[in-house]
Amino acid sequence: MTAAGDGPWLDDAAGRLVRPFTVSNGRTRPTVALDLMSQVMATGATPLGYLGPEHEQALDLCRAPVSIAEVAAHLKLPAAVTKVLLSDLVDCGALTTKPPEFHHNPTDRALLEAVLDGLRRQL
């Protein structure tokens, strides 16, 4: 088991010992509208005030543009919790965000059929 100050509390057998919504102080809604495909990137500004270990880990992941979904996967946290953490960092000026860019219609029937065909080949 890792020490309390060494990042997320993990136990090899039990996994995360702190519930995900404890990480966000029970908050379930971000203060900034974030899509899973939104890109976030560190601004280089030093955040004021206390940041938890997950905030610091997220900030480290955002040195280059990265999607919200990727940050959530790396942190092993639910997307809703990750959005709250990232919105905290946006609020304090440590992150910038950019909405996803769609160069095509995401509900294009041909695209959806191609994705379905690819999934069927994998099964």
mmCIF file with all atom_site columns, C-alpha atoms in Angstrom:
data_model
loop_
_atom_site.group_PDB
_atom_site.id
_atom_site.type_symbol
_atom_site.label_atom_id
_atom_site.label_alt_id
_atom_site.label_comp_id
_atom_site.label_asym_id
_atom_site.label_entity_id
_atom_site.label_seq_id
_atom_site.pdbx_PDB_ins_code
_atom_site.Cartn_x
_atom_site.Cartn_y
_atom_site.Cartn_z
_atom_site.occupancy
_atom_site.B_iso_or_equiv
_atom_site.pdbx_formal_charge
_atom_site.auth_seq_id
_atom_site.auth_comp_id
_atom_site.auth_asym_id
_atom_site.auth_atom_id
_atom_site.pdbx_PDB_model_num
ATOM 1   C CA . MET A 1 1   ? 0.000   0.000   0.000   1.00 0.00 ? 1   MET A CA 1
ATOM 2   C CA . THR A 1 2   ? 1.326   3.510   -0.754  1.00 0.00 ? 2   THR A CA 1
ATOM 3   C CA . ALA A 1 3   ? 1.668   6.253   1.822   1.00 0.00 ? 3   ALA A CA 1
ATOM 4   C CA . ALA A 1 4   ? -1.106  8.844   2.130   1.00 0.00 ? 4   ALA A CA 1
ATOM 5   C CA . GLY A 1 5   ? 0.891   11.627  0.458   1.00 0.00 ? 5   GLY A CA 1
ATOM 6   C CA . ASP A 1 6   ? 2.124   9.488   -2.450  1.00 0.00 ? 6   ASP A CA 1
ATOM 7   C CA . GLY A 1 7   ? -0.794  10.018  -4.823  1.00 0.00 ? 7   GLY A CA 1
ATOM 8   C CA . PRO A 1 8   ? -4.050  8.101   -4.994  1.00 0.00 ? 8   PRO A CA 1
ATOM 9   C CA . TRP A 1 9   ? -4.476  5.626   -2.195  1.00 0.00 ? 9   TRP A CA 1
ATOM 10  C CA . LEU A 1 10  ? -4.175  2.215   -3.768  1.00 0.00 ? 10  LEU A CA 1
ATOM 11  C CA . ASP A 1 11  ? -4.040  -1.278  -2.412  1.00 0.00 ? 11  ASP A CA 1
ATOM 12  C CA . ASP A 1 12  ? -2.802  -4.046  -4.709  1.00 0.00 ? 12  ASP A CA 1
ATOM 13  C CA . ALA A 1 13  ? -5.673  -6.345  -3.790  1.00 0.00 ? 13  ALA A CA 1
ATOM 14  C CA . ALA A 1 14  ? -8.496  -3.870  -3.159  1.00 0.00 ? 14  ALA A CA 1
ATOM 15  C CA . GLY A 1 15  ? -7.724  -1.152  -5.717  1.00 0.00 ? 15  GLY A CA 1
ATOM 16  C CA . ARG A 1 16  ? -8.534  2.499   -5.003  1.00 0.00 ? 16  ARG A CA 1
ATOM 17  C CA . LEU A 1 17  ? -9.240  3.039   -1.320  1.00 0.00 ? 17  LEU A CA 1
ATOM 18  C CA . VAL A 1 18  ? -10.757 6.510   -1.780  1.00 0.00 ? 18  VAL A CA 1
ATOM 19  C CA . ARG A 1 19  ? -14.127 6.683   -3.509  1.00 0.00 ? 19  ARG A CA 1
ATOM 20  C CA . PRO A 1 20  ? -13.974 8.651   -6.782  1.00 0.00 ? 20  PRO A CA 1
ATOM 21  C CA . PHE A 1 21  ? -16.504 11.291  -5.715  1.00 0.00 ? 21  PHE A CA 1
ATOM 22  C CA . THR A 1 22  ? -14.422 11.971  -2.604  1.00 0.00 ? 22  THR A CA 1
ATOM 23  C CA . VAL A 1 23  ? -11.724 13.193  -4.992  1.00 0.00 ? 23  VAL A CA 1
ATOM 24  C CA . SER A 1 24  ? -14.101 15.895  -6.274  1.00 0.00 ? 24  SER A CA 1
ATOM 25  C CA . ASN A 1 25  ? -15.442 16.720  -2.799  1.00 0.00 ? 25  ASN A CA 1
ATOM 26  C CA . GLY A 1 26  ? -18.796 15.204  -3.736  1.00 0.00 ? 26  GLY A CA 1
ATOM 27  C CA . ARG A 1 27  ? -19.313 17.587  -6.659  1.00 0.00 ? 27  ARG A CA 1
ATOM 28  C CA . THR A 1 28  ? -20.836 15.993  -9.725  1.00 0.00 ? 28  THR A CA 1
ATOM 29  C CA . ARG A 1 29  ? -21.038 18.930  -12.132 1.00 0.00 ? 29  ARG A CA 1
ATOM 30  C CA . PRO A 1 30  ? -18.095 20.797  -13.636 1.00 0.00 ? 30  PRO A CA 1
ATOM 31  C CA . THR A 1 31  ? -18.199 24.590  -13.686 1.00 0.00 ? 31  THR A CA 1
ATOM 32  C CA . VAL A 1 32  ? -17.083 24.579  -17.347 1.00 0.00 ? 32  VAL A CA 1
ATOM 33  C CA . ALA A 1 33  ? -18.888 22.755  -20.160 1.00 0.00 ? 33  ALA A CA 1
ATOM 34  C CA . LEU A 1 34  ? -16.572 19.907  -21.149 1.00 0.00 ? 34  LEU A CA 1
ATOM 35  C CA . ASP A 1 35  ? -17.172 17.234  -23.760 1.00 0.00 ? 35  ASP A CA 1
ATOM 36  C CA . LEU A 1 36  ? -15.314 13.910  -23.557 1.00 0.00 ? 36  LEU A CA 1
ATOM 37  C CA . MET A 1 37  ? -13.640 14.850  -26.835 1.00 0.00 ? 37  MET A CA 1
ATOM 38  C CA . SER A 1 38  ? -12.679 18.369  -25.663 1.00 0.00 ? 38  SER A CA 1
ATOM 39  C CA . GLN A 1 39  ? -8.957  19.040  -25.683 1.00 0.00 ? 39  GLN A CA 1
ATOM 40  C CA . VAL A 1 40  ? -7.262  20.445  -22.578 1.00 0.00 ? 40  VAL A CA 1
ATOM 41  C CA . MET A 1 41  ? -3.725  21.772  -22.234 1.00 0.00 ? 41  MET A CA 1
ATOM 42  C CA . ALA A 1 42  ? -1.696  23.238  -19.394 1.00 0.00 ? 42  ALA A CA 1
ATOM 43  C CA . THR A 1 43  ? -1.125  26.983  -19.621 1.00 0.00 ? 43  THR A CA 1
ATOM 44  C CA . GLY A 1 44  ? 2.035   27.001  -17.527 1.00 0.00 ? 44  GLY A CA 1
ATOM 45  C CA . ALA A 1 45  ? 0.376   29.191  -14.892 1.00 0.00 ? 45  ALA A CA 1
ATOM 46  C CA . THR A 1 46  ? 0.847   28.041  -11.318 1.00 0.00 ? 46  THR A CA 1
ATOM 47  C CA . PRO A 1 47  ? -2.524  27.310  -9.732  1.00 0.00 ? 47  PRO A CA 1
ATOM 48  C CA . LEU A 1 48  ? -3.228  29.135  -6.502  1.00 0.00 ? 48  LEU A CA 1
ATOM 49  C CA . GLY A 1 49  ? -4.525  27.267  -3.505  1.00 0.00 ? 49  GLY A CA 1
ATOM 50  C CA . TYR A 1 50  ? -4.482  23.600  -2.600  1.00 0.00 ? 50  TYR A CA 1
ATOM 51  C CA . LEU A 1 51  ? -4.594  20.987  -5.314  1.00 0.00 ? 51  LEU A CA 1
ATOM 52  C CA . GLY A 1 52  ? -5.153  17.361  -4.510  1.00 0.00 ? 52  GLY A CA 1
ATOM 53  C CA . PRO A 1 53  ? -2.882  14.671  -5.923  1.00 0.00 ? 53  PRO A CA 1
ATOM 54  C CA . GLU A 1 54  ? -5.376  13.909  -8.702  1.00 0.00 ? 54  GLU A CA 1
ATOM 55  C CA . HIS A 1 55  ? -5.371  17.578  -9.769  1.00 0.00 ? 55  HIS A CA 1
ATOM 56  C CA . GLU A 1 56  ? -1.576  17.471  -9.984  1.00 0.00 ? 56  GLU A CA 1
ATOM 57  C CA . GLN A 1 57  ? -1.619  14.202  -11.942 1.00 0.00 ? 57  GLN A CA 1
ATOM 58  C CA . ALA A 1 58  ? -4.176  15.643  -14.366 1.00 0.00 ? 58  ALA A CA 1
ATOM 59  C CA . LEU A 1 59  ? -2.092  18.774  -14.836 1.00 0.00 ? 59  LEU A CA 1
ATOM 60  C CA . ASP A 1 60  ? 0.974   16.652  -15.598 1.00 0.00 ? 60  ASP A CA 1
ATOM 61  C CA . LEU A 1 61  ? -1.003  14.720  -18.223 1.00 0.00 ? 61  LEU A CA 1
ATOM 62  C CA . CYS A 1 62  ? -2.036  17.973  -19.907 1.00 0.00 ? 62  CYS A CA 1
ATOM 63  C CA . ARG A 1 63  ? 1.420   19.244  -20.862 1.00 0.00 ? 63  ARG A CA 1
ATOM 64  C CA . ALA A 1 64  ? 0.432   18.500  -24.454 1.00 0.00 ? 64  ALA A CA 1
ATOM 65  C CA . PRO A 1 65  ? -3.145  18.719  -25.782 1.00 0.00 ? 65  PRO A CA 1
ATOM 66  C CA . VAL A 1 66  ? -5.134  15.713  -24.602 1.00 0.00 ? 66  VAL A CA 1
ATOM 67  C CA . SER A 1 67  ? -8.821  14.784  -24.583 1.00 0.00 ? 67  SER A CA 1
ATOM 68  C CA . ILE A 1 68  ? -10.930 14.603  -21.432 1.00 0.00 ? 68  ILE A CA 1
ATOM 69  C CA . ALA A 1 69  ? -11.523 10.909  -22.135 1.00 0.00 ? 69  ALA A CA 1
ATOM 70  C CA . GLU A 1 70  ? -7.771  10.204  -22.225 1.00 0.00 ? 70  GLU A CA 1
ATOM 71  C CA . VAL A 1 71  ? -7.192  12.030  -18.940 1.00 0.00 ? 71  VAL A CA 1
ATOM 72  C CA . ALA A 1 72  ? -10.000 10.033  -17.302 1.00 0.00 ? 72  ALA A CA 1
ATOM 73  C CA . ALA A 1 73  ? -8.492  6.782   -18.567 1.00 0.00 ? 73  ALA A CA 1
ATOM 74  C CA . HIS A 1 74  ? -5.009  7.632   -17.296 1.00 0.00 ? 74  HIS A CA 1
ATOM 75  C CA . LEU A 1 75  ? -6.332  8.736   -13.899 1.00 0.00 ? 75  LEU A CA 1
ATOM 76  C CA . LYS A 1 76  ? -8.602  5.662   -13.724 1.00 0.00 ? 76  LYS A CA 1
ATOM 77  C CA . LEU A 1 77  ? -11.481 7.892   -12.630 1.00 0.00 ? 77  LEU A CA 1
ATOM 78  C CA . PRO A 1 78  ? -15.034 8.214   -13.967 1.00 0.00 ? 78  PRO A CA 1
ATOM 79  C CA . ALA A 1 79  ? -15.452 10.857  -16.667 1.00 0.00 ? 79  ALA A CA 1
ATOM 80  C CA . ALA A 1 80  ? -17.793 12.915  -14.446 1.00 0.00 ? 80  ALA A CA 1
ATOM 81  C CA . VAL A 1 81  ? -15.168 13.149  -11.691 1.00 0.00 ? 81  VAL A CA 1
ATOM 82  C CA . THR A 1 82  ? -12.422 13.939  -14.209 1.00 0.00 ? 82  THR A CA 1
ATOM 83  C CA . LYS A 1 83  ? -14.515 16.755  -15.692 1.00 0.00 ? 83  LYS A CA 1
ATOM 84  C CA . VAL A 1 84  ? -14.914 18.303  -12.216 1.00 0.00 ? 84  VAL A CA 1
ATOM 85  C CA . LEU A 1 85  ? -11.149 18.099  -11.557 1.00 0.00 ? 85  LEU A CA 1
ATOM 86  C CA . LEU A 1 86  ? -10.302 19.587  -14.946 1.00 0.00 ? 86  LEU A CA 1
ATOM 87  C CA . SER A 1 87  ? -12.866 22.363  -14.581 1.00 0.00 ? 87  SER A CA 1
ATOM 88  C CA . ASP A 1 88  ? -11.180 23.290  -11.272 1.00 0.00 ? 88  ASP A CA 1
ATOM 89  C CA . LEU A 1 89  ? -7.911  23.640  -13.181 1.00 0.00 ? 89  LEU A CA 1
ATOM 90  C CA . VAL A 1 90  ? -9.580  25.697  -15.925 1.00 0.00 ? 90  VAL A CA 1
ATOM 91  C CA . ASP A 1 91  ? -11.150 27.965  -13.274 1.00 0.00 ? 91  ASP A CA 1
ATOM 92  C CA . CYS A 1 92  ? -7.771  28.702  -11.684 1.00 0.00 ? 92  CYS A CA 1
ATOM 93  C CA . GLY A 1 93  ? -6.128  29.385  -15.047 1.00 0.00 ? 93  GLY A CA 1
ATOM 94  C CA . ALA A 1 94  ? -3.875  26.305  -15.102 1.00 0.00 ? 94  ALA A CA 1
ATOM 95  C CA . LEU A 1 95  ? -5.636  24.722  -18.127 1.00 0.00 ? 95  LEU A CA 1
ATOM 96  C CA . THR A 1 96  ? -7.159  25.909  -21.348 1.00 0.00 ? 96  THR A CA 1
ATOM 97  C CA . THR A 1 97  ? -9.859  23.997  -23.145 1.00 0.00 ? 97  THR A CA 1
ATOM 98  C CA . LYS A 1 98  ? -10.868 23.695  -26.755 1.00 0.00 ? 98  LYS A CA 1
ATOM 99  C CA . PRO A 1 99  ? -14.098 22.072  -27.961 1.00 0.00 ? 99  PRO A CA 1
ATOM 100 C CA . PRO A 1 100 ? -13.753 19.051  -30.236 1.00 0.00 ? 100 PRO A CA 1
ATOM 101 C CA . GLU A 1 101 ? -13.377 19.707  -33.930 1.00 0.00 ? 101 GLU A CA 1
ATOM 102 C CA . PHE A 1 102 ? -15.535 17.670  -36.246 1.00 0.00 ? 102 PHE A CA 1
ATOM 103 C CA . HIS A 1 103 ? -14.405 17.683  -39.846 1.00 0.00 ? 103 HIS A CA 1
ATOM 104 C CA . HIS A 1 104 ? -17.315 15.468  -40.774 1.00 0.00 ? 104 HIS A CA 1
ATOM 105 C CA . ASN A 1 105 ? -20.848 14.846  -39.690 1.00 0.00 ? 105 ASN A CA 1
ATOM 106 C CA . PRO A 1 106 ? -20.481 12.557  -36.616 1.00 0.00 ? 106 PRO A CA 1
ATOM 107 C CA . THR A 1 107 ? -23.856 10.981  -37.352 1.00 0.00 ? 107 THR A CA 1
ATOM 108 C CA . ASP A 1 108 ? -23.054 10.298  -41.001 1.00 0.00 ? 108 ASP A CA 1
ATOM 109 C CA . ARG A 1 109 ? -24.647 6.959   -41.864 1.00 0.00 ? 109 ARG A CA 1
ATOM 110 C CA . ALA A 1 110 ? -21.675 5.749   -43.934 1.00 0.00 ? 110 ALA A CA 1
ATOM 111 C CA . LEU A 1 111 ? -19.291 6.457   -41.058 1.00 0.00 ? 111 LEU A CA 1
ATOM 112 C CA . LEU A 1 112 ? -21.496 4.666   -38.537 1.00 0.00 ? 112 LEU A CA 1
ATOM 113 C CA . GLU A 1 113 ? -21.802 1.642   -40.845 1.00 0.00 ? 113 GLU A CA 1
ATOM 114 C CA . ALA A 1 114 ? -18.005 1.542   -41.294 1.00 0.00 ? 114 ALA A CA 1
ATOM 115 C CA . VAL A 1 115 ? -17.556 1.576   -37.512 1.00 0.00 ? 115 VAL A CA 1
ATOM 116 C CA . LEU A 1 116 ? -20.140 -1.192  -37.125 1.00 0.00 ? 116 LEU A CA 1
ATOM 117 C CA . ASP A 1 117 ? -18.415 -3.288  -39.816 1.00 0.00 ? 117 ASP A CA 1
ATOM 118 C CA . GLY A 1 118 ? -15.073 -2.835  -38.034 1.00 0.00 ? 118 GLY A CA 1
ATOM 119 C CA . LEU A 1 119 ? -16.579 -3.913  -34.719 1.00 0.00 ? 119 LEU A CA 1
ATOM 120 C CA . ARG A 1 120 ? -18.165 -6.979  -36.309 1.00 0.00 ? 120 ARG A CA 1
ATOM 121 C CA . ARG A 1 121 ? -14.773 -8.008  -37.753 1.00 0.00 ? 121 ARG A CA 1
ATOM 122 C CA . GLN A 1 122 ? -13.252 -7.785  -34.274 1.00 0.00 ? 122 GLN A CA 1
ATOM 123 C CA . LEU A 1 123 ? -15.827 -10.215 -32.855 1.00 0.00 ? 123 LEU A CA 1
#
